[in-house]
């Protein structure tokens, strides 16, 4: 039976393998550019088949699908009322871009639910790959410190920013959260041995070597969660759930916020303080202006801050003078360096509320799934906080990396025994 399941899902093994190295492979293997789209199609097909074969759906699934459909229809109305002309391919691309991770999440949730043994086999395989990557990255980082191997880009805090074989340090940092989920998720059903601790330490070393504020923040959060859920010795799912409820109280959320500001405060001031023009500051200020100018509907799909607005360069960038900034010109390097400003600009005030509600149900579902196990809780809270923090500085909820890793997250949470 398990062998049959493996043969039917060999595509998942293959596509998740490509996903771990997609950024590296994109310039070498043309197919790699479409790995996330193929995962999207696979997960979308999984949702379709479950709708055909199941006589009832879970409440969270129904609500999320309803919100997605509502947002698509609302966005089309916004487009019709907008004075910003957009081609049909741009609109379709933008819809896929904005809702990719939600489809991937729902599909993976339905496909992997209850497949504990198969999910463990898949995580074992991915953990082996991850350990090879982490060890290689650590060794080469040590060598690169003395002999320049071309594996760094720029200097932060007086230290070369390590990127390994990925496109830039920021992108490498994005992949490190996936590596961290895999190595932490393996501990749901395996002991935290000395070898696994050493590999985790190597991961943290190369991750911190990227010199990104989110890396510092996320590693710090991992250790805080380790102390709360593992070191303190929670014994069962009931204790984990109770601790999770306590952590969601306002005073603890404020504490996490203070930690985030303490670690990344200088970058927050740099990007959003207004003392100098940055792409993120321009997106934030102009996103608010567009939301106000096109109140309450927004300017419509493919008009601001998204991949489609980059590929089909939006007229709004000329209208609001953003094209004069070097990184936001046509073919600029930072044309998707935002998330919430893109929602403000494209979908307006109402769309912002609807998208915020959709993300709330997504993150709530993730936390509920991970709360039955100590290490699962570490994975769930870590990734939820990472996504929330990341959404304020980049398009993490529409990233091709997130689309792949949110599937990976579903595989991981389904490795836990239900009665643990």
GROMACS .gro file of C-alpha atoms in nm:
model
  420
    1UNK     CA    1   0.000   0.000   0.000
    2UNK     CA    2   0.278   0.245   0.096
    3UNK     CA    3   0.474   0.145  -0.211
    4UNK     CA    4   0.173   0.220  -0.429
    5UNK     CA    5   0.133   0.561  -0.265
    6UNK     CA    6   0.501   0.635  -0.330
    7UNK     CA    7   0.473   0.543  -0.698
    8UNK     CA    8   0.164   0.763  -0.741
    9UNK     CA    9   0.341   1.059  -0.581
   10UNK     CA   10   0.691   1.033  -0.726
   11UNK     CA   11   0.615   1.371  -0.883
   12UNK     CA   12   0.608   1.523  -0.532
   13UNK     CA   13   0.955   1.384  -0.456
   14UNK     CA   14   1.087   1.521  -0.781
   15UNK     CA   15   0.923   1.866  -0.762
   16UNK     CA   16   1.014   1.925  -0.396
   17UNK     CA   17   1.373   1.825  -0.477
   18UNK     CA   18   1.379   2.083  -0.755
   19UNK     CA   19   1.214   2.335  -0.520
   20UNK     CA   20   1.504   2.312  -0.273
   21UNK     CA   21   1.745   2.413  -0.550
   22UNK     CA   22   1.513   2.612  -0.778
   23UNK     CA   23   1.703   2.938  -0.749
   24UNK     CA   24   2.032   2.765  -0.834
   25UNK     CA   25   1.885   2.566  -1.122
   26UNK     CA   26   1.689   2.847  -1.289
   27UNK     CA   27   1.982   2.967  -1.497
   28UNK     CA   28   2.099   2.613  -1.577
   29UNK     CA   29   1.783   2.411  -1.642
   30UNK     CA   30   1.490   2.593  -1.807
   31UNK     CA   31   1.242   2.345  -1.654
   32UNK     CA   32   1.334   2.465  -1.305
   33UNK     CA   33   1.165   2.800  -1.372
   34UNK     CA   34   0.830   2.623  -1.377
   35UNK     CA   35   0.865   2.392  -1.077
   36UNK     CA   36   0.638   2.606  -0.859
   37UNK     CA   37   0.378   2.632  -1.137
   38UNK     CA   38   0.377   2.253  -1.170
   39UNK     CA   39   0.335   2.221  -0.794
   40UNK     CA   40   0.047   2.469  -0.818
   41UNK     CA   41  -0.122   2.259  -1.088
   42UNK     CA   42  -0.071   1.941  -0.888
   43UNK     CA   43  -0.216   2.092  -0.572
   44UNK     CA   44  -0.501   2.253  -0.763
   45UNK     CA   45  -0.584   1.913  -0.912
   46UNK     CA   46  -0.579   1.769  -0.559
   47UNK     CA   47  -0.838   2.026  -0.447
   48UNK     CA   48  -1.054   1.953  -0.752
   49UNK     CA   49  -1.049   1.578  -0.695
   50UNK     CA   50  -1.132   1.616  -0.325
   51UNK     CA   51  -1.428   1.840  -0.411
   52UNK     CA   52  -1.552   1.573  -0.651
   53UNK     CA   53  -1.508   1.277  -0.417
   54UNK     CA   54  -1.591   1.422  -0.075
   55UNK     CA   55  -1.944   1.494   0.043
   56UNK     CA   56  -1.829   1.754   0.296
   57UNK     CA   57  -1.537   1.986   0.351
   58UNK     CA   58  -1.365   2.127   0.655
   59UNK     CA   59  -1.487   2.467   0.766
   60UNK     CA   60  -1.148   2.637   0.723
   61UNK     CA   61  -1.116   2.504   0.368
   62UNK     CA   62  -1.463   2.625   0.272
   63UNK     CA   63  -1.399   2.971   0.418
   64UNK     CA   64  -1.063   3.007   0.243
   65UNK     CA   65  -1.201   2.900  -0.094
   66UNK     CA   66  -1.494   3.140  -0.051
   67UNK     CA   67  -1.258   3.428   0.033
   68UNK     CA   68  -1.035   3.352  -0.266
   69UNK     CA   69  -1.330   3.345  -0.506
   70UNK     CA   70  -1.464   3.666  -0.352
   71UNK     CA   71  -1.127   3.839  -0.391
   72UNK     CA   72  -1.093   3.732  -0.754
   73UNK     CA   73  -1.442   3.861  -0.838
   74UNK     CA   74  -1.380   4.177  -0.638
   75UNK     CA   75  -1.049   4.232  -0.819
   76UNK     CA   76  -1.217   4.194  -1.156
   77UNK     CA   77  -1.474   4.458  -1.056
   78UNK     CA   78  -1.189   4.683  -0.940
   79UNK     CA   79  -1.024   4.635  -1.277
   80UNK     CA   80  -1.341   4.728  -1.464
   81UNK     CA   81  -1.382   5.047  -1.260
   82UNK     CA   82  -1.015   5.144  -1.283
   83UNK     CA   83  -0.868   5.386  -1.537
   84UNK     CA   84  -0.546   5.178  -1.558
   85UNK     CA   85  -0.558   4.962  -1.874
   86UNK     CA   86  -0.429   4.608  -1.829
   87UNK     CA   87  -0.409   4.319  -2.074
   88UNK     CA   88  -0.583   3.988  -2.002
   89UNK     CA   89  -0.251   3.794  -1.969
   90UNK     CA   90  -0.137   4.045  -1.706
   91UNK     CA   91  -0.459   4.006  -1.509
   92UNK     CA   92  -0.447   3.625  -1.521
   93UNK     CA   93  -0.077   3.625  -1.422
   94UNK     CA   94  -0.154   3.850  -1.126
   95UNK     CA   95  -0.439   3.630  -1.003
   96UNK     CA   96  -0.209   3.327  -1.011
   97UNK     CA   97   0.066   3.529  -0.841
   98UNK     CA   98  -0.155   3.648  -0.555
   99UNK     CA   99  -0.334   3.321  -0.480
  100UNK     CA  100  -0.065   3.062  -0.557
  101UNK     CA  101   0.034   2.990  -0.198
  102UNK     CA  102  -0.327   2.948  -0.082
  103UNK     CA  103  -0.400   2.691  -0.353
  104UNK     CA  104  -0.074   2.510  -0.274
  105UNK     CA  105  -0.159   2.508   0.097
  106UNK     CA  106  -0.513   2.378   0.053
  107UNK     CA  107  -0.405   2.113  -0.198
  108UNK     CA  108  -0.123   1.988   0.024
  109UNK     CA  109  -0.352   1.992   0.328
  110UNK     CA  110  -0.596   1.764   0.147
  111UNK     CA  111  -0.338   1.540  -0.023
  112UNK     CA  112  -0.113   1.466   0.276
  113UNK     CA  113  -0.368   1.454   0.557
  114UNK     CA  114  -0.350   1.118   0.736
  115UNK     CA  115  -0.050   0.995   0.529
  116UNK     CA  116   0.186   0.981   0.830
  117UNK     CA  117   0.414   0.700   0.710
  118UNK     CA  118   0.447   0.843   0.359
  119UNK     CA  119   0.516   1.192   0.490
  120UNK     CA  120   0.790   1.059   0.717
  121UNK     CA  121   0.957   0.885   0.424
  122UNK     CA  122   0.944   1.208   0.225
  123UNK     CA  123   1.086   1.414   0.514
  124UNK     CA  124   1.364   1.155   0.565
  125UNK     CA  125   1.462   1.198   0.202
  126UNK     CA  126   1.446   1.579   0.212
  127UNK     CA  127   1.636   1.587   0.543
  128UNK     CA  128   1.920   1.390   0.386
  129UNK     CA  129   1.941   1.636   0.098
  130UNK     CA  130   1.925   1.930   0.339
  131UNK     CA  131   2.207   1.796   0.556
  132UNK     CA  132   2.430   1.758   0.250
  133UNK     CA  133   2.352   2.118   0.145
  134UNK     CA  134   2.405   2.258   0.496
  135UNK     CA  135   2.737   2.080   0.550
  136UNK     CA  136   2.862   2.190   0.207
  137UNK     CA  137   2.745   2.549   0.271
  138UNK     CA  138   2.918   2.556   0.610
  139UNK     CA  139   3.250   2.418   0.482
  140UNK     CA  140   3.253   2.658   0.187
  141UNK     CA  141   3.163   2.952   0.413
  142UNK     CA  142   3.468   2.876   0.627
  143UNK     CA  143   3.688   2.857   0.318
  144UNK     CA  144   3.527   3.169   0.170
  145UNK     CA  145   3.619   3.361   0.484
  146UNK     CA  146   3.990   3.321   0.404
  147UNK     CA  147   3.979   3.279   0.025
  148UNK     CA  148   3.718   3.460  -0.183
  149UNK     CA  149   3.521   3.193  -0.369
  150UNK     CA  150   3.263   3.440  -0.500
  151UNK     CA  151   3.002   3.312  -0.256
  152UNK     CA  152   2.937   3.646  -0.085
  153UNK     CA  153   2.770   3.967  -0.195
  154UNK     CA  154   2.817   4.299  -0.019
  155UNK     CA  155   2.908   4.377   0.341
  156UNK     CA  156   2.674   4.427   0.637
  157UNK     CA  157   2.775   4.507   0.992
  158UNK     CA  158   3.137   4.477   0.879
  159UNK     CA  159   3.089   4.116   0.762
  160UNK     CA  160   3.065   3.972   0.412
  161UNK     CA  161   2.706   3.860   0.339
  162UNK     CA  162   2.711   3.490   0.255
  163UNK     CA  163   2.489   3.366  -0.027
  164UNK     CA  164   2.633   3.020  -0.099
  165UNK     CA  165   2.520   2.917  -0.451
  166UNK     CA  166   2.190   3.107  -0.437
  167UNK     CA  167   2.132   3.434  -0.621
  168UNK     CA  168   2.196   3.674  -0.334
  169UNK     CA  169   2.214   3.668   0.048
  170UNK     CA  170   1.845   3.756   0.084
  171UNK     CA  171   1.743   3.465  -0.137
  172UNK     CA  172   1.975   3.228   0.049
  173UNK     CA  173   1.814   3.341   0.374
  174UNK     CA  174   1.470   3.258   0.227
  175UNK     CA  175   1.583   2.904   0.150
  176UNK     CA  176   1.733   2.864   0.497
  177UNK     CA  177   1.386   2.883   0.653
  178UNK     CA  178   1.292   2.581   0.444
  179UNK     CA  179   1.606   2.397   0.556
  180UNK     CA  180   1.520   2.486   0.916
  181UNK     CA  181   1.166   2.353   0.880
  182UNK     CA  182   1.296   2.024   0.743
  183UNK     CA  183   1.561   1.972   1.012
  184UNK     CA  184   1.321   2.076   1.288
  185UNK     CA  185   1.033   1.876   1.142
  186UNK     CA  186   1.244   1.560   1.140
  187UNK     CA  187   1.259   1.588   1.520
  188UNK     CA  188   0.883   1.535   1.544
  189UNK     CA  189   0.948   1.162   1.519
  190UNK     CA  190   1.326   1.134   1.574
  191UNK     CA  191   1.548   1.216   1.876
  192UNK     CA  192   1.756   1.534   1.886
  193UNK     CA  193   2.091   1.354   1.876
  194UNK     CA  194   2.436   1.514   1.886
  195UNK     CA  195   2.468   1.475   1.508
  196UNK     CA  196   2.139   1.653   1.445
  197UNK     CA  197   2.235   1.929   1.688
  198UNK     CA  198   2.563   1.978   1.500
  199UNK     CA  199   2.383   2.002   1.166
  200UNK     CA  200   2.136   2.251   1.313
  201UNK     CA  201   2.425   2.459   1.446
  202UNK     CA  202   2.584   2.460   1.100
  203UNK     CA  203   2.255   2.574   0.949
  204UNK     CA  204   2.227   2.861   1.196
  205UNK     CA  205   2.589   2.961   1.124
  206UNK     CA  206   2.539   2.986   0.746
  207UNK     CA  207   2.197   3.147   0.791
  208UNK     CA  208   2.337   3.416   1.020
  209UNK     CA  209   2.623   3.448   0.772
  210UNK     CA  210   2.375   3.596   0.523
  211UNK     CA  211   2.372   3.899   0.759
  212UNK     CA  212   2.001   3.953   0.703
  213UNK     CA  213   1.786   4.098   0.983
  214UNK     CA  214   1.520   3.832   0.923
  215UNK     CA  215   1.786   3.564   0.971
  216UNK     CA  216   1.887   3.708   1.310
  217UNK     CA  217   1.522   3.741   1.408
  218UNK     CA  218   1.417   3.392   1.300
  219UNK     CA  219   1.712   3.216   1.465
  220UNK     CA  220   1.641   3.404   1.787
  221UNK     CA  221   1.275   3.303   1.771
  222UNK     CA  222   1.376   2.937   1.714
  223UNK     CA  223   1.579   2.937   2.037
  224UNK     CA  224   1.296   3.104   2.230
  225UNK     CA  225   1.050   2.843   2.102
  226UNK     CA  226   1.299   2.565   2.177
  227UNK     CA  227   1.321   2.687   2.536
  228UNK     CA  228   0.943   2.714   2.574
  229UNK     CA  229   0.835   2.389   2.410
  230UNK     CA  230   1.134   2.153   2.434
  231UNK     CA  231   1.364   2.258   2.717
  232UNK     CA  232   1.073   2.310   2.957
  233UNK     CA  233   0.968   1.950   2.887
  234UNK     CA  234   0.606   1.968   2.774
  235UNK     CA  235   0.473   1.614   2.776
  236UNK     CA  236   0.159   1.591   2.565
  237UNK     CA  237  -0.059   1.760   2.306
  238UNK     CA  238  -0.282   1.918   2.572
  239UNK     CA  239   0.017   2.091   2.733
  240UNK     CA  240   0.141   2.209   2.393
  241UNK     CA  241  -0.202   2.352   2.305
  242UNK     CA  242  -0.228   2.531   2.639
  243UNK     CA  243   0.118   2.683   2.594
  244UNK     CA  244   0.026   2.790   2.241
  245UNK     CA  245  -0.286   2.966   2.368
  246UNK     CA  246  -0.075   3.153   2.622
  247UNK     CA  247   0.174   3.261   2.356
  248UNK     CA  248  -0.109   3.411   2.150
  249UNK     CA  249  -0.201   3.647   2.433
  250UNK     CA  250  -0.138   4.016   2.360
  251UNK     CA  251   0.151   4.053   2.606
  252UNK     CA  252   0.351   3.775   2.437
  253UNK     CA  253   0.277   3.906   2.089
  254UNK     CA  254   0.401   4.246   2.204
  255UNK     CA  255   0.717   4.078   2.336
  256UNK     CA  256   0.782   3.915   1.998
  257UNK     CA  257   0.725   4.254   1.834
  258UNK     CA  258   0.978   4.418   2.067
  259UNK     CA  259   1.228   4.143   1.983
  260UNK     CA  260   1.174   4.205   1.613
  261UNK     CA  261   1.227   4.579   1.651
  262UNK     CA  262   1.536   4.525   1.866
  263UNK     CA  263   1.698   4.297   1.608
  264UNK     CA  264   1.589   4.472   1.290
  265UNK     CA  265   1.531   4.828   1.409
  266UNK     CA  266   1.809   4.982   1.201
  267UNK     CA  267   1.676   4.821   0.884
  268UNK     CA  268   1.321   4.934   0.966
  269UNK     CA  269   1.442   5.293   0.997
  270UNK     CA  270   1.647   5.259   0.680
  271UNK     CA  271   1.366   5.123   0.465
  272UNK     CA  272   1.062   5.295   0.612
  273UNK     CA  273   1.193   5.599   0.800
  274UNK     CA  274   1.179   5.829   0.498
  275UNK     CA  275   1.526   5.972   0.558
  276UNK     CA  276   1.626   5.840   0.216
  277UNK     CA  277   1.434   5.700  -0.077
  278UNK     CA  278   1.422   5.322  -0.088
  279UNK     CA  279   1.197   5.100  -0.298
  280UNK     CA  280   1.013   4.979   0.012
  281UNK     CA  281   0.950   5.333   0.134
  282UNK     CA  282   0.822   5.437  -0.211
  283UNK     CA  283   0.596   5.132  -0.232
  284UNK     CA  284   0.456   5.201   0.115
  285UNK     CA  285   0.384   5.570   0.062
  286UNK     CA  286   0.252   5.533  -0.293
  287UNK     CA  287   0.049   5.223  -0.201
  288UNK     CA  288  -0.133   5.433   0.059
  289UNK     CA  289  -0.182   5.715  -0.193
  290UNK     CA  290  -0.326   5.478  -0.453
  291UNK     CA  291  -0.558   5.321  -0.196
  292UNK     CA  292  -0.682   5.669  -0.113
  293UNK     CA  293  -0.707   5.787  -0.477
  294UNK     CA  294  -0.893   5.473  -0.588
  295UNK     CA  295  -1.095   5.428  -0.269
  296UNK     CA  296  -1.248   5.181  -0.194
  297UNK     CA  297  -1.179   4.944  -0.486
  298UNK     CA  298  -0.811   4.993  -0.571
  299UNK     CA  299  -0.651   5.022  -0.913
  300UNK     CA  300  -0.712   4.658  -1.011
  301UNK     CA  301  -0.500   4.354  -1.088
  302UNK     CA  302  -0.147   4.386  -1.229
  303UNK     CA  303  -0.115   4.756  -1.149
  304UNK     CA  304   0.115   4.785  -0.847
  305UNK     CA  305   0.389   4.595  -0.665
  306UNK     CA  306   0.331   4.249  -0.810
  307UNK     CA  307   0.511   4.027  -1.058
  308UNK     CA  308   0.254   4.104  -1.329
  309UNK     CA  309   0.297   4.479  -1.269
  310UNK     CA  310   0.670   4.424  -1.320
  311UNK     CA  311   0.650   4.212  -1.635
  312UNK     CA  312   0.371   4.427  -1.786
  313UNK     CA  313   0.520   4.749  -1.651
  314UNK     CA  314   0.238   4.939  -1.484
  315UNK     CA  315   0.140   5.291  -1.594
  316UNK     CA  316   0.100   5.378  -1.226
  317UNK     CA  317   0.477   5.378  -1.185
  318UNK     CA  318   0.495   5.669  -1.430
  319UNK     CA  319   0.188   5.840  -1.285
  320UNK     CA  320   0.328   5.841  -0.932
  321UNK     CA  321   0.687   5.911  -1.036
  322UNK     CA  322   0.826   5.580  -0.915
  323UNK     CA  323   0.998   5.511  -1.248
  324UNK     CA  324   1.255   5.780  -1.161
  325UNK     CA  325   1.399   5.560  -0.884
  326UNK     CA  326   1.680   5.339  -1.018
  327UNK     CA  327   1.545   5.007  -0.883
  328UNK     CA  328   1.186   5.072  -0.997
  329UNK     CA  329   1.246   5.154  -1.362
  330UNK     CA  330   1.141   4.908  -1.632
  331UNK     CA  331   1.335   4.587  -1.567
  332UNK     CA  332   1.426   4.725  -1.222
  333UNK     CA  333   1.557   4.483  -0.961
  334UNK     CA  334   1.313   4.572  -0.678
  335UNK     CA  335   0.977   4.595  -0.852
  336UNK     CA  336   0.824   4.321  -0.633
  337UNK     CA  337   0.989   4.424  -0.306
  338UNK     CA  338   0.663   4.460  -0.111
  339UNK     CA  339   0.341   4.279  -0.022
  340UNK     CA  340   0.088   4.485   0.173
  341UNK     CA  341   0.144   4.801  -0.037
  342UNK     CA  342   0.062   4.589  -0.344
  343UNK     CA  343  -0.265   4.481  -0.182
  344UNK     CA  344  -0.347   4.842  -0.086
  345UNK     CA  345  -0.281   4.963  -0.440
  346UNK     CA  346  -0.444   4.685  -0.639
  347UNK     CA  347  -0.739   4.581  -0.422
  348UNK     CA  348  -0.799   4.891  -0.212
  349UNK     CA  349  -0.935   4.913   0.140
  350UNK     CA  350  -1.197   4.640   0.101
  351UNK     CA  351  -0.953   4.405  -0.069
  352UNK     CA  352  -0.700   4.469   0.207
  353UNK     CA  353  -0.954   4.357   0.469
  354UNK     CA  354  -1.052   4.048   0.266
  355UNK     CA  355  -0.689   3.947   0.201
  356UNK     CA  356  -0.603   4.003   0.567
  357UNK     CA  357  -0.893   3.776   0.663
  358UNK     CA  358  -0.778   3.509   0.417
  359UNK     CA  359  -0.425   3.517   0.559
  360UNK     CA  360  -0.565   3.502   0.913
  361UNK     CA  361  -0.746   3.174   0.832
  362UNK     CA  362  -0.435   3.038   0.660
  363UNK     CA  363  -0.210   3.108   0.958
  364UNK     CA  364  -0.469   2.991   1.210
  365UNK     CA  365  -0.500   2.662   1.025
  366UNK     CA  366  -0.121   2.623   1.024
  367UNK     CA  367  -0.101   2.680   1.400
  368UNK     CA  368  -0.384   2.438   1.473
  369UNK     CA  369  -0.222   2.168   1.261
  370UNK     CA  370   0.112   2.201   1.438
  371UNK     CA  371  -0.016   2.227   1.797
  372UNK     CA  372  -0.039   1.852   1.866
  373UNK     CA  373   0.336   1.801   1.898
  374UNK     CA  374   0.619   1.991   2.070
  375UNK     CA  375   0.850   2.008   1.769
  376UNK     CA  376   0.551   2.061   1.541
  377UNK     CA  377   0.460   2.366   1.749
  378UNK     CA  378   0.814   2.500   1.704
  379UNK     CA  379   0.782   2.455   1.326
  380UNK     CA  380   0.434   2.608   1.310
  381UNK     CA  381   0.494   2.917   1.522
  382UNK     CA  382   0.837   2.977   1.366
  383UNK     CA  383   0.703   2.970   1.010
  384UNK     CA  384   0.393   3.174   1.090
  385UNK     CA  385   0.605   3.446   1.253
  386UNK     CA  386   0.853   3.432   0.965
  387UNK     CA  387   0.574   3.485   0.712
  388UNK     CA  388   0.420   3.769   0.912
  389UNK     CA  389   0.752   3.948   0.958
  390UNK     CA  390   0.850   3.888   0.596
  391UNK     CA  391   0.522   4.029   0.463
  392UNK     CA  392   0.618   4.375   0.590
  393UNK     CA  393   0.940   4.390   0.388
  394UNK     CA  394   0.889   4.171   0.082
  395UNK     CA  395   0.627   3.977  -0.115
  396UNK     CA  396   0.663   3.661   0.093
  397UNK     CA  397   0.293   3.563   0.057
  398UNK     CA  398   0.331   3.559  -0.321
  399UNK     CA  399   0.685   3.420  -0.350
  400UNK     CA  400   0.755   3.106  -0.552
  401UNK     CA  401   0.976   2.996  -0.261
  402UNK     CA  402   0.683   3.022  -0.017
  403UNK     CA  403   0.455   2.832  -0.257
  404UNK     CA  404   0.696   2.537  -0.240
  405UNK     CA  405   0.776   2.562   0.130
  406UNK     CA  406   0.413   2.583   0.240
  407UNK     CA  407   0.365   2.242   0.074
  408UNK     CA  408   0.673   2.126   0.260
  409UNK     CA  409   0.519   2.256   0.583
  410UNK     CA  410   0.210   2.042   0.524
  411UNK     CA  411   0.425   1.734   0.469
  412UNK     CA  412   0.606   1.804   0.796
  413UNK     CA  413   0.300   1.857   1.018
  414UNK     CA  414   0.152   1.534   0.885
  415UNK     CA  415   0.450   1.332   1.012
  416UNK     CA  416   0.314   1.360   1.368
  417UNK     CA  417   0.104   1.082   1.516
  418UNK     CA  418  -0.250   1.207   1.574
  419UNK     CA  419  -0.267   1.087   1.933
  420UNK     CA  420   0.077   1.212   2.034
   0.00000   0.00000   0.00000
